[in-house]
PDB file of C-alpha atoms in Angstrom:
ATOM      1  CA  ASP D 115      -4.561  30.569 -31.909  1.00 47.00           C
ATOM      2  CA  ALA D 116      -8.763  30.503 -31.272  1.00 50.00           C
ATOM      3  CA  LYS D 117     -10.609  31.496 -33.810  1.00 82.00           C
ATOM      4  CA  THR D 118     -14.136  31.156 -32.447  1.00 91.00           C
ATOM      5  CA  THR D 119     -15.876  31.321 -29.062  1.00 92.00           C
ATOM      6  CA  GLN D 120     -18.940  29.395 -28.523  1.00 95.00           C
ATOM      7  CA  PRO D 121     -20.733  29.088 -25.499  1.00 96.00           C
ATOM      8  CA  THR D 122     -20.325  25.481 -24.094  1.00 96.00           C
ATOM      9  CA  SER D 123     -24.013  23.989 -24.295  1.00 97.00           C
ATOM     10  CA  MET D 124     -27.470  25.110 -24.600  1.00 97.00           C
ATOM     11  CA  ASP D 125     -31.154  24.448 -24.196  1.00 97.00           C
ATOM     12  CA  CYS D 126     -34.383  25.079 -26.651  1.00 96.00           C
ATOM     13  CA  ALA D 127     -37.564  24.204 -26.387  1.00 97.00           C
ATOM     14  CA  GLU D 128     -39.272  22.017 -28.898  1.00 97.00           C
ATOM     15  CA  GLY D 129     -40.830  24.131 -31.663  1.00 96.00           C
ATOM     16  CA  ARG D 130     -38.913  27.560 -30.711  1.00 97.00           C
ATOM     17  CA  ALA D 131     -36.353  29.030 -32.412  1.00 97.00           C
ATOM     18  CA  ALA D 132     -32.670  28.352 -31.223  1.00 98.00           C
ATOM     19  CA  ASN D 133     -30.251  30.997 -31.399  1.00 98.00           C
ATOM     20  CA  LEU D 134     -26.492  30.033 -31.109  1.00 97.00           C
ATOM     21  CA  PRO D 135     -23.929  32.634 -30.911  1.00 97.00           C
ATOM     22  CA  CYS D 136     -20.297  33.143 -32.305  1.00 95.00           C
ATOM     23  CA  ASN D 137     -17.742  35.369 -31.447  1.00 94.00           C
ATOM     24  CA  HIS D 138     -14.840  35.717 -33.938  1.00 91.00           C
ATOM     25  CA  SER D 139     -13.226  39.018 -33.327  1.00 88.00           C
ATOM     26  CA  THR D 140     -10.157  38.445 -35.228  1.00 85.00           C
ATOM     27  CA  ILE D 141     -11.885  37.228 -38.336  1.00 86.00           C
ATOM     28  CA  SER D 142      -9.943  39.382 -41.409  1.00 82.00           C
ATOM     29  CA  GLY D 143     -11.994  40.635 -44.545  1.00 80.00           C
ATOM     30  CA  ASN D 144     -11.430  37.391 -46.648  1.00 78.00           C
ATOM     31  CA  GLU D 145     -12.081  34.808 -44.071  1.00 84.00           C
ATOM     32  CA  TYR D 146     -15.796  33.173 -44.390  1.00 88.00           C
ATOM     33  CA  VAL D 147     -18.249  32.252 -41.376  1.00 91.00           C
ATOM     34  CA  TYR D 148     -19.283  28.339 -41.975  1.00 93.00           C
ATOM     35  CA  TRP D 149     -21.493  26.648 -39.123  1.00 95.00           C
ATOM     36  CA  TYR D 150     -21.561  23.028 -39.326  1.00 96.00           C
ATOM     37  CA  ARG D 151     -23.431  20.545 -36.570  1.00 97.00           C
ATOM     38  CA  GLN D 152     -22.217  17.108 -35.507  1.00 96.00           C
ATOM     39  CA  ILE D 153     -25.089  14.177 -34.156  1.00 94.00           C
ATOM     40  CA  HIS D 154     -22.772  12.213 -31.937  1.00 85.00           C
ATOM     41  CA  SER D 155     -19.283  10.931 -33.668  1.00 78.00           C
ATOM     42  CA  GLN D 156     -21.126  11.191 -37.338  1.00 90.00           C
ATOM     43  CA  GLY D 157     -19.295  13.216 -39.690  1.00 94.00           C
ATOM     44  CA  PRO D 158     -20.159  17.126 -39.455  1.00 95.00           C
ATOM     45  CA  GLN D 159     -23.448  18.597 -41.525  1.00 96.00           C
ATOM     46  CA  TYR D 160     -22.599  21.209 -43.590  1.00 95.00           C
ATOM     47  CA  ILE D 161     -25.534  23.926 -42.701  1.00 97.00           C
ATOM     48  CA  ILE D 162     -24.497  27.770 -43.580  1.00 96.00           C
ATOM     49  CA  HIS D 163     -21.911  29.988 -44.866  1.00 93.00           C
ATOM     50  CA  GLY D 164     -21.630  33.943 -45.080  1.00 92.00           C
ATOM     51  CA  LEU D 165     -18.886  36.353 -45.998  1.00 90.00           C
ATOM     52  CA  LYS D 166     -20.500  39.585 -44.834  1.00 88.00           C
ATOM     53  CA  ASN D 167     -24.371  39.662 -45.632  1.00 86.00           C
ATOM     54  CA  ASN D 168     -27.054  37.543 -43.484  1.00 93.00           C
ATOM     55  CA  GLU D 169     -27.780  34.335 -45.343  1.00 95.00           C
ATOM     56  CA  THR D 170     -30.910  31.973 -45.586  1.00 96.00           C
ATOM     57  CA  ASN D 171     -30.966  28.545 -46.263  1.00 96.00           C
ATOM     58  CA  GLU D 172     -33.857  25.740 -45.844  1.00 95.00           C
ATOM     59  CA  MET D 173     -32.244  24.683 -42.895  1.00 94.00           C
ATOM     60  CA  ALA D 174     -31.415  27.985 -40.753  1.00 97.00           C
ATOM     61  CA  SER D 175     -30.591  31.555 -41.082  1.00 97.00           C
ATOM     62  CA  LEU D 176     -26.755  33.127 -40.620  1.00 97.00           C
ATOM     63  CA  ILE D 177     -26.782  36.895 -39.347  1.00 97.00           C
ATOM     64  CA  ILE D 178     -23.295  38.355 -39.291  1.00 95.00           C
ATOM     65  CA  THR D 179     -22.666  41.755 -37.771  1.00 94.00           C
ATOM     66  CA  GLU D 180     -21.746  44.564 -39.738  1.00 92.00           C
ATOM     67  CA  ASP D 181     -18.334  44.563 -37.833  1.00 92.00           C
ATOM     68  CA  ARG D 182     -18.049  40.882 -38.408  1.00 91.00           C
ATOM     69  CA  LYS D 183     -16.653  39.906 -35.122  1.00 92.00           C
ATOM     70  CA  SER D 184     -19.935  37.690 -34.288  1.00 94.00           C
ATOM     71  CA  SER D 185     -22.519  35.930 -35.996  1.00 95.00           C
ATOM     72  CA  THR D 186     -25.464  34.180 -35.043  1.00 97.00           C
ATOM     73  CA  LEU D 187     -26.958  30.705 -36.354  1.00 98.00           C
ATOM     74  CA  ILE D 188     -30.788  30.538 -35.772  1.00 98.00           C
ATOM     75  CA  LEU D 189     -32.720  27.429 -36.632  1.00 97.00           C
ATOM     76  CA  PRO D 190     -36.251  28.579 -36.712  1.00 96.00           C
ATOM     77  CA  HIS D 191     -38.392  26.142 -35.229  1.00 95.00           C
ATOM     78  CA  ALA D 192     -36.068  23.773 -33.596  1.00 96.00           C
ATOM     79  CA  THR D 193     -36.808  19.835 -33.133  1.00 97.00           C
ATOM     80  CA  LEU D 194     -35.637  16.735 -31.423  1.00 96.00           C
ATOM     81  CA  ARG D 195     -33.434  16.229 -34.254  1.00 95.00           C
ATOM     82  CA  ASP D 196     -31.584  19.287 -34.019  1.00 97.00           C
ATOM     83  CA  THR D 197     -29.686  17.777 -30.601  1.00 97.00           C
ATOM     84  CA  ALA D 198     -26.091  18.102 -31.811  1.00 97.00           C
ATOM     85  CA  VAL D 199     -22.846  20.064 -31.477  1.00 96.00           C
ATOM     86  CA  TYR D 200     -22.785  22.848 -33.572  1.00 97.00           C
ATOM     87  CA  TYR D 201     -19.609  24.270 -34.708  1.00 96.00           C
ATOM     88  CA  CYS D 202     -18.643  28.223 -36.020  1.00 95.00           C
ATOM     89  CA  ILE D 203     -15.343  27.620 -38.397  1.00 91.00           C
ATOM     90  CA  VAL D 204     -13.582  30.465 -40.137  1.00 86.00           C
ATOM     91  CA  ARG D 205     -12.499  29.058 -43.066  1.00 79.00           C
ATOM     92  CA  VAL D 206      -9.027  30.648 -43.472  1.00 72.00           C
ATOM     93  CA  THR D 207      -7.247  30.130 -47.442  1.00 66.00           C
ATOM     94  CA  GLY D 208      -3.570  30.777 -47.716  1.00 62.00           C
ATOM     95  CA  LEU D 209      -0.420  29.573 -49.963  1.00 58.00           C
ATOM     96  CA  ASN D 210       0.962  26.916 -47.321  1.00 58.00           C
ATOM     97  CA  THR D 211      -2.065  26.401 -45.272  1.00 58.00           C
ATOM     98  CA  GLY D 212      -4.465  25.453 -47.697  1.00 62.00           C
ATOM     99  CA  ASN D 213      -8.401  25.912 -46.870  1.00 67.00           C
ATOM    100  CA  GLN D 214      -8.599  25.179 -43.213  1.00 74.00           C
ATOM    101  CA  PHE D 215     -11.286  25.147 -41.077  1.00 80.00           C
ATOM    102  CA  TYR D 216     -10.721  25.703 -37.653  1.00 81.00           C
ATOM    103  CA  PHE D 217     -13.328  24.153 -35.678  1.00 85.00           C
ATOM    104  CA  GLY D 218     -13.276  24.824 -32.112  1.00 80.00           C
ATOM    105  CA  THR D 219     -15.273  23.077 -29.405  1.00 83.00           C
ATOM    106  CA  GLY D 220     -18.800  23.574 -30.224  1.00 93.00           C
ATOM    107  CA  THR D 221     -22.304  24.591 -28.495  1.00 97.00           C
ATOM    108  CA  SER D 222     -24.213  21.070 -27.369  1.00 97.00           C
ATOM    109  CA  LEU D 223     -27.544  22.131 -28.112  1.00 98.00           C
ATOM    110  CA  THR D 224     -29.774  20.248 -26.433  1.00 97.00           C
ATOM    111  CA  VAL D 225     -33.686  20.061 -27.720  1.00 97.00           C
ATOM    112  CA  ILE D 226     -36.080  19.785 -25.144  1.00 97.00           C
ATOM    113  CA  PRO D 227     -39.500  17.908 -25.685  1.00 95.00           C
TER     114      PRO D 227
ATOM    115  CA  ASP B 993     -26.536  10.912 -55.156  1.00 62.00           C
ATOM    116  CA  ALA B 994     -23.742   9.343 -52.889  1.00 81.00           C
ATOM    117  CA  GLY B 995     -21.818  11.197 -50.308  1.00 94.00           C
ATOM    118  CA  VAL B 996     -18.333  10.874 -49.292  1.00 97.00           C
ATOM    119  CA  THR B 997     -17.244   7.794 -48.260  1.00 97.00           C
ATOM    120  CA  GLN B 998     -14.541   6.226 -45.940  1.00 98.00           C
ATOM    121  CA  SER B 999     -13.377   2.898 -45.175  1.00 97.00           C
ATOM    122  CA  PRO B1000     -13.170   1.058 -43.069  1.00 97.00           C
ATOM    123  CA  THR B1001     -15.482   2.234 -40.391  1.00 96.00           C
ATOM    124  CA  HIS B1002     -14.185   1.184 -37.477  1.00 96.00           C
ATOM    125  CA  LEU B1003     -10.110  -0.160 -37.057  1.00 96.00           C
ATOM    126  CA  ILE B1004      -8.063  -1.687 -33.736  1.00 98.00           C
ATOM    127  CA  LYS B1005      -4.223  -1.310 -33.779  1.00 97.00           C
ATOM    128  CA  THR B1006      -1.857  -1.914 -31.856  1.00 98.00           C
ATOM    129  CA  ARG B1007       0.923   0.955 -30.985  1.00 98.00           C
ATOM    130  CA  GLY B1008       3.859   0.707 -33.548  1.00 97.00           C
ATOM    131  CA  GLN B1009       1.615  -0.541 -36.301  1.00 98.00           C
ATOM    132  CA  HIS B1010       0.837   1.500 -39.380  1.00 97.00           C
ATOM    133  CA  VAL B1011      -2.504   2.474 -40.479  1.00 98.00           C
ATOM    134  CA  THR B1012      -4.211   3.424 -44.046  1.00 98.00           C
ATOM    135  CA  LEU B1013      -7.325   5.287 -44.100  1.00 98.00           C
ATOM    136  CA  ARG B1014      -9.196   5.561 -47.280  1.00 98.00           C
ATOM    137  CA  CYS B1015     -11.864   8.316 -48.941  1.00 98.00           C
ATOM    138  CA  SER B1016     -13.355   8.600 -51.552  1.00 98.00           C
ATOM    139  CA  PRO B1017     -15.002  12.180 -52.577  1.00 96.00           C
ATOM    140  CA  ILE B1018     -18.323  13.047 -53.783  1.00 96.00           C
ATOM    141  CA  SER B1019     -18.445  12.531 -57.762  1.00 95.00           C
ATOM    142  CA  GLY B1020     -17.418  15.754 -59.404  1.00 93.00           C
ATOM    143  CA  HIS B1021     -15.028  16.861 -56.477  1.00 94.00           C
ATOM    144  CA  LYS B1022     -11.621  17.689 -56.529  1.00 93.00           C
ATOM    145  CA  SER B1023     -10.535  18.345 -52.919  1.00 93.00           C
ATOM    146  CA  VAL B1024      -9.632  16.078 -50.393  1.00 95.00           C
ATOM    147  CA  SER B1025      -9.104  16.924 -46.626  1.00 94.00           C
ATOM    148  CA  TRP B1026      -8.402  14.969 -43.674  1.00 96.00           C
ATOM    149  CA  TYR B1027      -9.420  15.909 -39.931  1.00 96.00           C
ATOM    150  CA  GLN B1028      -8.520  14.133 -36.764  1.00 97.00           C
ATOM    151  CA  GLN B1029     -11.140  14.268 -33.968  1.00 95.00           C
ATOM    152  CA  VAL B1030     -10.138  13.198 -30.275  1.00 94.00           C
ATOM    153  CA  LEU B1031     -12.965  12.553 -28.361  1.00 90.00           C
ATOM    154  CA  GLY B1032     -14.561  15.678 -26.859  1.00 87.00           C
ATOM    155  CA  GLN B1033     -13.013  18.078 -29.162  1.00 90.00           C
ATOM    156  CA  GLY B1034     -13.794  19.761 -32.687  1.00 91.00           C
ATOM    157  CA  PRO B1035     -11.956  17.862 -35.589  1.00 92.00           C
ATOM    158  CA  GLN B1036      -8.379  19.227 -36.376  1.00 93.00           C
ATOM    159  CA  PHE B1037      -6.975  19.916 -39.759  1.00 91.00           C
ATOM    160  CA  ILE B1038      -4.239  17.105 -41.147  1.00 94.00           C
ATOM    161  CA  PHE B1039      -3.812  17.366 -44.893  1.00 90.00           C
ATOM    162  CA  GLN B1040      -5.416  19.187 -47.817  1.00 91.00           C
ATOM    163  CA  TYR B1041      -5.280  17.828 -51.398  1.00 92.00           C
ATOM    164  CA  TYR B1042      -6.077  19.470 -54.602  1.00 91.00           C
ATOM    165  CA  GLU B1043      -5.582  17.628 -58.030  1.00 89.00           C
ATOM    166  CA  LYS B1044      -3.385  15.144 -56.415  1.00 90.00           C
ATOM    167  CA  GLU B1045      -0.897  17.904 -54.939  1.00 91.00           C
ATOM    168  CA  GLU B1046      -0.766  18.888 -51.465  1.00 90.00           C
ATOM    169  CA  ARG B1047      -2.106  22.496 -50.717  1.00 87.00           C
ATOM    170  CA  GLY B1048      -1.881  22.313 -47.187  1.00 86.00           C
ATOM    171  CA  ARG B1049      -0.637  20.538 -43.882  1.00 88.00           C
ATOM    172  CA  GLY B1050      -1.704  21.149 -40.554  1.00 89.00           C
ATOM    173  CA  ASN B1051       0.297  20.666 -37.258  1.00 90.00           C
ATOM    174  CA  PHE B1052       0.921  16.853 -37.327  1.00 95.00           C
ATOM    175  CA  PRO B1053       4.037  14.946 -37.023  1.00 96.00           C
ATOM    176  CA  ASP B1054       5.847  13.249 -40.037  1.00 96.00           C
ATOM    177  CA  ARG B1055       4.093   9.928 -38.988  1.00 97.00           C
ATOM    178  CA  PHE B1056       1.544  11.103 -41.017  1.00 98.00           C
ATOM    179  CA  SER B1057       1.162  11.214 -44.597  1.00 97.00           C
ATOM    180  CA  ALA B1058      -1.138  10.977 -47.379  1.00 97.00           C
ATOM    181  CA  ARG B1059      -1.672  11.245 -51.482  1.00 96.00           C
ATOM    182  CA  GLN B1060      -4.271  11.654 -53.506  1.00 97.00           C
ATOM    183  CA  PHE B1061      -5.018   9.716 -56.422  1.00 97.00           C
ATOM    184  CA  PRO B1062      -6.094  10.148 -60.315  1.00 96.00           C
ATOM    185  CA  ASN B1063      -9.362   9.082 -59.490  1.00 95.00           C
ATOM    186  CA  TYR B1064      -9.321  12.102 -56.629  1.00 96.00           C
ATOM    187  CA  SER B1065      -9.832   9.365 -53.807  1.00 97.00           C
ATOM    188  CA  SER B1066      -7.125   9.559 -50.882  1.00 98.00           C
ATOM    189  CA  GLU B1067      -5.587   7.560 -48.570  1.00 98.00           C
ATOM    190  CA  LEU B1068      -4.262   8.932 -45.184  1.00 98.00           C
ATOM    191  CA  ASN B1069      -1.485   6.848 -43.820  1.00 98.00           C
ATOM    192  CA  VAL B1070      -0.334   7.242 -39.940  1.00 98.00           C
ATOM    193  CA  ASN B1071       3.213   5.126 -39.158  1.00 97.00           C
ATOM    194  CA  ALA B1072       4.531   4.386 -35.742  1.00 98.00           C
ATOM    195  CA  LEU B1073       0.662   4.436 -34.222  1.00 98.00           C
ATOM    196  CA  LEU B1074       0.768   5.661 -30.726  1.00 98.00           C
ATOM    197  CA  LEU B1075      -2.150   5.478 -28.363  1.00 97.00           C
ATOM    198  CA  GLY B1076      -3.043   9.615 -28.720  1.00 97.00           C
ATOM    199  CA  ASP B1077      -3.726   8.706 -32.578  1.00 98.00           C
ATOM    200  CA  SER B1078      -7.184   7.159 -31.318  1.00 98.00           C
ATOM    201  CA  ALA B1079      -9.755   9.522 -32.711  1.00 97.00           C
ATOM    202  CA  LEU B1080     -12.385   9.767 -35.317  1.00 97.00           C
ATOM    203  CA  TYR B1081     -10.518  10.321 -38.602  1.00 98.00           C
ATOM    204  CA  LEU B1082     -13.106  12.748 -41.463  1.00 97.00           C
ATOM    205  CA  CYS B1083     -12.282  13.202 -44.656  1.00 97.00           C
ATOM    206  CA  ALA B1084     -14.087  16.311 -46.969  1.00 95.00           C
ATOM    207  CA  SER B1085     -14.201  16.714 -50.197  1.00 94.00           C
ATOM    208  CA  SER B1086     -15.028  19.819 -51.827  1.00 91.00           C
ATOM    209  CA  LEU B1087     -15.325  20.859 -55.803  1.00 89.00           C
ATOM    210  CA  ARG B1088     -12.082  22.611 -55.790  1.00 82.00           C
ATOM    211  CA  GLY B1089      -9.143  23.614 -53.592  1.00 68.00           C
ATOM    212  CA  SER B1090      -9.610  26.859 -52.260  1.00 63.00           C
ATOM    213  CA  THR B1091     -12.709  28.506 -52.112  1.00 66.00           C
ATOM    214  CA  ASP B1092     -15.496  25.663 -52.001  1.00 80.00           C
ATOM    215  CA  THR B1093     -17.875  24.019 -48.908  1.00 88.00           C
ATOM    216  CA  GLN B1094     -16.167  20.989 -47.494  1.00 90.00           C
ATOM    217  CA  TYR B1095     -18.743  17.916 -46.829  1.00 94.00           C
ATOM    218  CA  PHE B1096     -17.537  15.369 -44.580  1.00 96.00           C
ATOM    219  CA  GLY B1097     -17.916  11.494 -44.747  1.00 97.00           C
ATOM    220  CA  PRO B1098     -18.654   9.247 -41.734  1.00 96.00           C
ATOM    221  CA  GLY B1099     -15.485   8.886 -40.605  1.00 97.00           C
ATOM    222  CA  THR B1100     -12.779   6.305 -39.707  1.00 97.00           C
ATOM    223  CA  ARG B1101     -12.958   5.171 -35.489  1.00 97.00           C
ATOM    224  CA  LEU B1102      -9.426   4.348 -35.230  1.00 98.00           C
ATOM    225  CA  THR B1103      -8.528   2.815 -31.793  1.00 98.00           C
ATOM    226  CA  VAL B1104      -4.678   1.590 -30.723  1.00 98.00           C
ATOM    227  CA  LEU B1105      -4.280  -0.408 -27.608  1.00 96.00           C
TER     228      LEU B1105
END
């Protein structure tokens, strides 16, 4: 079953903020939201994660709605090197399932010069 | 600091053969997870190991197996290879098994002919 829904692709002008939305309407109370990105066939790179509060680090900001059913990843000043596939992931931990990351198909972000 | 390392980088096998992929986690990390990423899709969870024990298994056939060694490195084995096993195999390590961020290696590209 789908855990997250993201737009297939987005464009962003270089230097502008990139806002990547994610819907996780079936998220439960103990499930974290993670964001990773993957640049052409490399391993996914960790960006940020959160449970219910907004988070910010040196790479990005994560805004989670109060009902936790959706979130937005914000890259404040997109550069050409930010062109990648961005995955919004719900982490599920269970006795028999371990610590699984459910990846969807992600959003392909293209930063345009 | 060295990140997650995987070997080999690329591998070509024929149908029916078996393959062993290797992963070394980040120093101090005790958990390793394996993912399969078929072209055009997001990574799919295969296994998680923590302290040498299997802690989670995804929806993969018994042809897939793994183990974790006392030094926390891990092997993924796939028997009776099928064409559909062609994929990027990703290893991720985390500090512990259940609640920590996973950091991914560069992956092993397996091609089955």
